Short mmCIF file of C-alpha atoms in Angstrom, two decimals:
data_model
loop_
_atom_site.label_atom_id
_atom_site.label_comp_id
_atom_site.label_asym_id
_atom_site.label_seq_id
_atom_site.Cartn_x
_atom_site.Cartn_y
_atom_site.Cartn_z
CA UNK A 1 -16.67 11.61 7.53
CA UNK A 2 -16.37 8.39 5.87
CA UNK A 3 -19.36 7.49 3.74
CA UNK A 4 -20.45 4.12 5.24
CA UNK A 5 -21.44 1.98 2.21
CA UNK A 6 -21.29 -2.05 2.40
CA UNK A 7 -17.70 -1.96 4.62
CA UNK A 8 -18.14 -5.42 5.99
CA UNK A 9 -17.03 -6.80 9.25
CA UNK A 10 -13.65 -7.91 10.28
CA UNK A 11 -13.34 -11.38 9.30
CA UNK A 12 -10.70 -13.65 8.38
CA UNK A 13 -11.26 -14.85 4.66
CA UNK A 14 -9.20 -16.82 2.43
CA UNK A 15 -8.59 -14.09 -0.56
CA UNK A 16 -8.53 -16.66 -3.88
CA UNK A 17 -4.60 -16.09 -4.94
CA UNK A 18 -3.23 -15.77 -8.67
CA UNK A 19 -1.80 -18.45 -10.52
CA UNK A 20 1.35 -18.97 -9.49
CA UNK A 21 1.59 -17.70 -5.91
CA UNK A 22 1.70 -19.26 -2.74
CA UNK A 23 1.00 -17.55 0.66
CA UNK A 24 3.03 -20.17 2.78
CA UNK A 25 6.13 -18.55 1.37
CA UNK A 26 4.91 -14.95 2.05
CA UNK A 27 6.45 -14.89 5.64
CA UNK A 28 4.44 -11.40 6.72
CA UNK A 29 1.94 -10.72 7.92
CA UNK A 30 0.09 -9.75 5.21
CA UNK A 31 0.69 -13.33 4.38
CA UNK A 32 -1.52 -14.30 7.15
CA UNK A 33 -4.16 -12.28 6.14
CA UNK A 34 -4.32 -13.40 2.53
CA UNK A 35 -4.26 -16.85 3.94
CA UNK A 36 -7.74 -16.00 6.31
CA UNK A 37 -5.06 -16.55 9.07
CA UNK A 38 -5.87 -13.25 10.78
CA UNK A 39 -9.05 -10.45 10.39
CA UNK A 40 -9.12 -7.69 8.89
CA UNK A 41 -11.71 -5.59 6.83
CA UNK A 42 -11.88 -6.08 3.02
CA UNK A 43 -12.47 -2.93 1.24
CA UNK A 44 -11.54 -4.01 -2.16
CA UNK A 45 -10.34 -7.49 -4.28
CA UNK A 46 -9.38 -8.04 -7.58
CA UNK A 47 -7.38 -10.90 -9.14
CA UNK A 48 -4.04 -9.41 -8.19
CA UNK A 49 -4.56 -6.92 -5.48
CA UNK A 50 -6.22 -6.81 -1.66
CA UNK A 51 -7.43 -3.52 -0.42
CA UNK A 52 -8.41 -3.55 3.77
CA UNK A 53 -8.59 -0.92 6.32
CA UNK A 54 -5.07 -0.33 7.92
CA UNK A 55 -5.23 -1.18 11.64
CA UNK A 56 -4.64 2.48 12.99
CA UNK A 57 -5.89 4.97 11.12
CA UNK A 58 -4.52 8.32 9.76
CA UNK A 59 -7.08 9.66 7.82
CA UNK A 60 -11.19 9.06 7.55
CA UNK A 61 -10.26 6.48 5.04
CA UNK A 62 -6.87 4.85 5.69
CA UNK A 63 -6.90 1.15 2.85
CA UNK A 64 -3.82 -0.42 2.43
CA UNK A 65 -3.47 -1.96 -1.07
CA UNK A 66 -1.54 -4.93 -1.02
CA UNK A 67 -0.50 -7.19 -4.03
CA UNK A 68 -1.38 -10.81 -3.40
CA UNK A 69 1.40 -11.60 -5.03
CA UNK A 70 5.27 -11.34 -2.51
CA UNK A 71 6.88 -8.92 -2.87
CA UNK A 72 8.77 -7.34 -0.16
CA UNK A 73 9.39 -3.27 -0.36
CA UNK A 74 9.62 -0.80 -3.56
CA UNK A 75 13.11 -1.98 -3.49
CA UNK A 76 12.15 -5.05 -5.03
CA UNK A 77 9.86 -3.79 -7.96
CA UNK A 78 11.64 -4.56 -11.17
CA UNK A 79 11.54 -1.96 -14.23
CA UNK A 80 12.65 -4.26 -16.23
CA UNK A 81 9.17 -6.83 -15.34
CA UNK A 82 6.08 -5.10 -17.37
CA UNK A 83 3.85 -7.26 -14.55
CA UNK A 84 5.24 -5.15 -11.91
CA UNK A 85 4.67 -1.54 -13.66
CA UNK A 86 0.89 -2.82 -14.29
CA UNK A 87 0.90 -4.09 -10.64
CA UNK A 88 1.70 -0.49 -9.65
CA UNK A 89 -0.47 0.86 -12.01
CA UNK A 90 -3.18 -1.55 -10.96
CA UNK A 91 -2.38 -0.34 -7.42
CA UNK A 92 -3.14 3.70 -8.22
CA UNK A 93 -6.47 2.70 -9.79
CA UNK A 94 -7.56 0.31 -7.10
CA UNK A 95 -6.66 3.44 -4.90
CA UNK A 96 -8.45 5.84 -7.06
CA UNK A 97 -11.26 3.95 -6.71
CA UNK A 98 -11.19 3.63 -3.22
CA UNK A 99 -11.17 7.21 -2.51
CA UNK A 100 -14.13 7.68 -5.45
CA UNK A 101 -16.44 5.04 -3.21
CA UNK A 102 -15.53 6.26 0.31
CA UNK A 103 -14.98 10.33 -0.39
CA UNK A 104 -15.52 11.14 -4.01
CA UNK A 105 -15.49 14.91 -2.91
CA UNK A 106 -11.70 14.22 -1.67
CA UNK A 107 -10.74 12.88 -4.97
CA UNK A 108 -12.60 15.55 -6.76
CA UNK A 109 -10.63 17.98 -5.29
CA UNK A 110 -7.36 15.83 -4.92
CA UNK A 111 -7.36 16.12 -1.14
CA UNK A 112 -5.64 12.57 -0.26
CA UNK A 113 -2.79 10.76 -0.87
CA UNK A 114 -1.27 7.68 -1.98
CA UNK A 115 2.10 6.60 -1.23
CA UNK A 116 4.55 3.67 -0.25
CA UNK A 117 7.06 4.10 2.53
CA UNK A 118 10.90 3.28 1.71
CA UNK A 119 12.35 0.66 4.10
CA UNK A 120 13.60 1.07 6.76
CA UNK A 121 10.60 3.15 7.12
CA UNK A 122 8.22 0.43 6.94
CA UNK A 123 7.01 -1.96 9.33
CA UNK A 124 5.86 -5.02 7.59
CA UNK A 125 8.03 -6.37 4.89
CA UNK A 126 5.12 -6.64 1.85
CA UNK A 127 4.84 -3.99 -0.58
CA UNK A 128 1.46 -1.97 0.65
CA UNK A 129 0.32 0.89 -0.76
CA UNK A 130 -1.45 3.79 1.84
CA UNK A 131 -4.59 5.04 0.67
CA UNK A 132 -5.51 8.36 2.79
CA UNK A 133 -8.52 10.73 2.09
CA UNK A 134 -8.90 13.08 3.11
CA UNK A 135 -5.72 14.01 3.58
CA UNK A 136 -7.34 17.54 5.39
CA UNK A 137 -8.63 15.06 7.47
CA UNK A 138 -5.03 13.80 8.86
CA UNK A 139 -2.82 14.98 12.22
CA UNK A 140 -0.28 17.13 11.85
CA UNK A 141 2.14 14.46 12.31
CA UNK A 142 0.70 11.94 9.66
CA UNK A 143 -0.42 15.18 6.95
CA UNK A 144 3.23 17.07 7.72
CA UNK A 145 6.10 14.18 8.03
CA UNK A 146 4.82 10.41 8.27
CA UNK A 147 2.94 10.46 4.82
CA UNK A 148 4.83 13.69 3.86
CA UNK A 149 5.84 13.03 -0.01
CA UNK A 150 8.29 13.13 -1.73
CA UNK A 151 10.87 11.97 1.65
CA UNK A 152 13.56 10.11 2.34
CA UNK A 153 10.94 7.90 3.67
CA UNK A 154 7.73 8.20 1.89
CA UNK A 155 7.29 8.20 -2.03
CA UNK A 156 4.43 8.47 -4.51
CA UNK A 157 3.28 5.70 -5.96
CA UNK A 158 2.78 8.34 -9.17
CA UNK A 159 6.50 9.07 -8.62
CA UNK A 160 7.50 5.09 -8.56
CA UNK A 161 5.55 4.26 -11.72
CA UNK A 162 7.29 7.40 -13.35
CA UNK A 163 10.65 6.02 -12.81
CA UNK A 164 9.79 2.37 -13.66
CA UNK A 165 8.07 3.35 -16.90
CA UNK A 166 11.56 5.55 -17.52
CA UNK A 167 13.91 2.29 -16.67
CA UNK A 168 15.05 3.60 -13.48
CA UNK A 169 14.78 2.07 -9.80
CA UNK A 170 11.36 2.39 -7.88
CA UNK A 171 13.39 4.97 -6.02
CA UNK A 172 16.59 6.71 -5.86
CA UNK A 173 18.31 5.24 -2.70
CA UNK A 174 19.84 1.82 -2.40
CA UNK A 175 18.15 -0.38 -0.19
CA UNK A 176 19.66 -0.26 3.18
CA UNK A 177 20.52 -3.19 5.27
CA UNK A 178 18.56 -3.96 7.94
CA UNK A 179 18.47 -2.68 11.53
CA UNK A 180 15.71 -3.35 13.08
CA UNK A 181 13.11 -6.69 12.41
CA UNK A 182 9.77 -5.80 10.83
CA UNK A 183 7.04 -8.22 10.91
#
């Protein structure tokens, strides 16, 4: 199970942003958290990046890694910015180091994932990366289609700092147009 060390209780906290950024024009959700607006569980902080517990679980440890920092989907990364290939690289090693606190024998072994869904797949409109160990731990459905990678709808983050760092897109589809509202 997940090894219980210092997770502190939901609270809503104003998370310090970067220079530069200004969560009353982030218009998610994730917006409100960052603000202190809503709870959740802080797992992880650095200047750049918010790690919490996602609100429904798929694995023993399910973080979401969010940059503090709007930006909307992996359609929006830019190869052409250096700060967003370090964001995503920041990303993977705030990730890494989630799964080394919480289940160092899942990263050890390399039993978890971490992956971004592709929109329309997604269901808040803020880049977030999913942080699941150990991925044994997960339901058919999450460990065999909804956190499947490489999909039509889920992608490494490994794989989206590859094709930054080679000038390409984040991913190989062009962003659809919307059909359904996210929050």
């Amino acid at each position: 199970g997940l090894v219980q060390r210092n997770i502190p209780p939901k609270a809503s906290t104003y998370h310090e942003p970067p220079p530069g950024v200004d969560y009353s024009t982030n218009p998610s959700v994730f917006g409100q958290i960052l603000s202190g607006q809503l709870p959740t569980r802080t797992l992880k902080e650095s200047t750049n990046l918010l790690a919490f517990e996602d609100r429904s679980p798929a694995a023993d440890l399910h973080g979401l890694i969010i940059p503090k920092r709007y930006i909307e989907s992996v359609f929006s990364l830019d190869f052409a910015q250096s700060e967003d290939i370090e964001l995503v690289q920041e990303m993977h090693q705030m990730g890494l180091s989630l799964i080394e606190e919480y289940h160092p024998e899942a990263l050890a072994t390399g039993d978890y994932v971490l992956c971004f869904h592709i929109p329309p797949f997604t269901s808040i409109d803020h880049l977030h990366l999913h942080v699941l160990a150990p991925a044994s731990s997960m339901s058919w459905w999450y460990g065999s289609v909804k956190y499947k990678c490489p999909n039509w709808w889920c992608v490494s983050d490994t794989s989206v700092l590859e094709r930054l760092q080679e000038g390409k897109p984040a991913v190989p589809y062009k962003k659809p147009f919307k059909i359904f509202p996210t929050r």
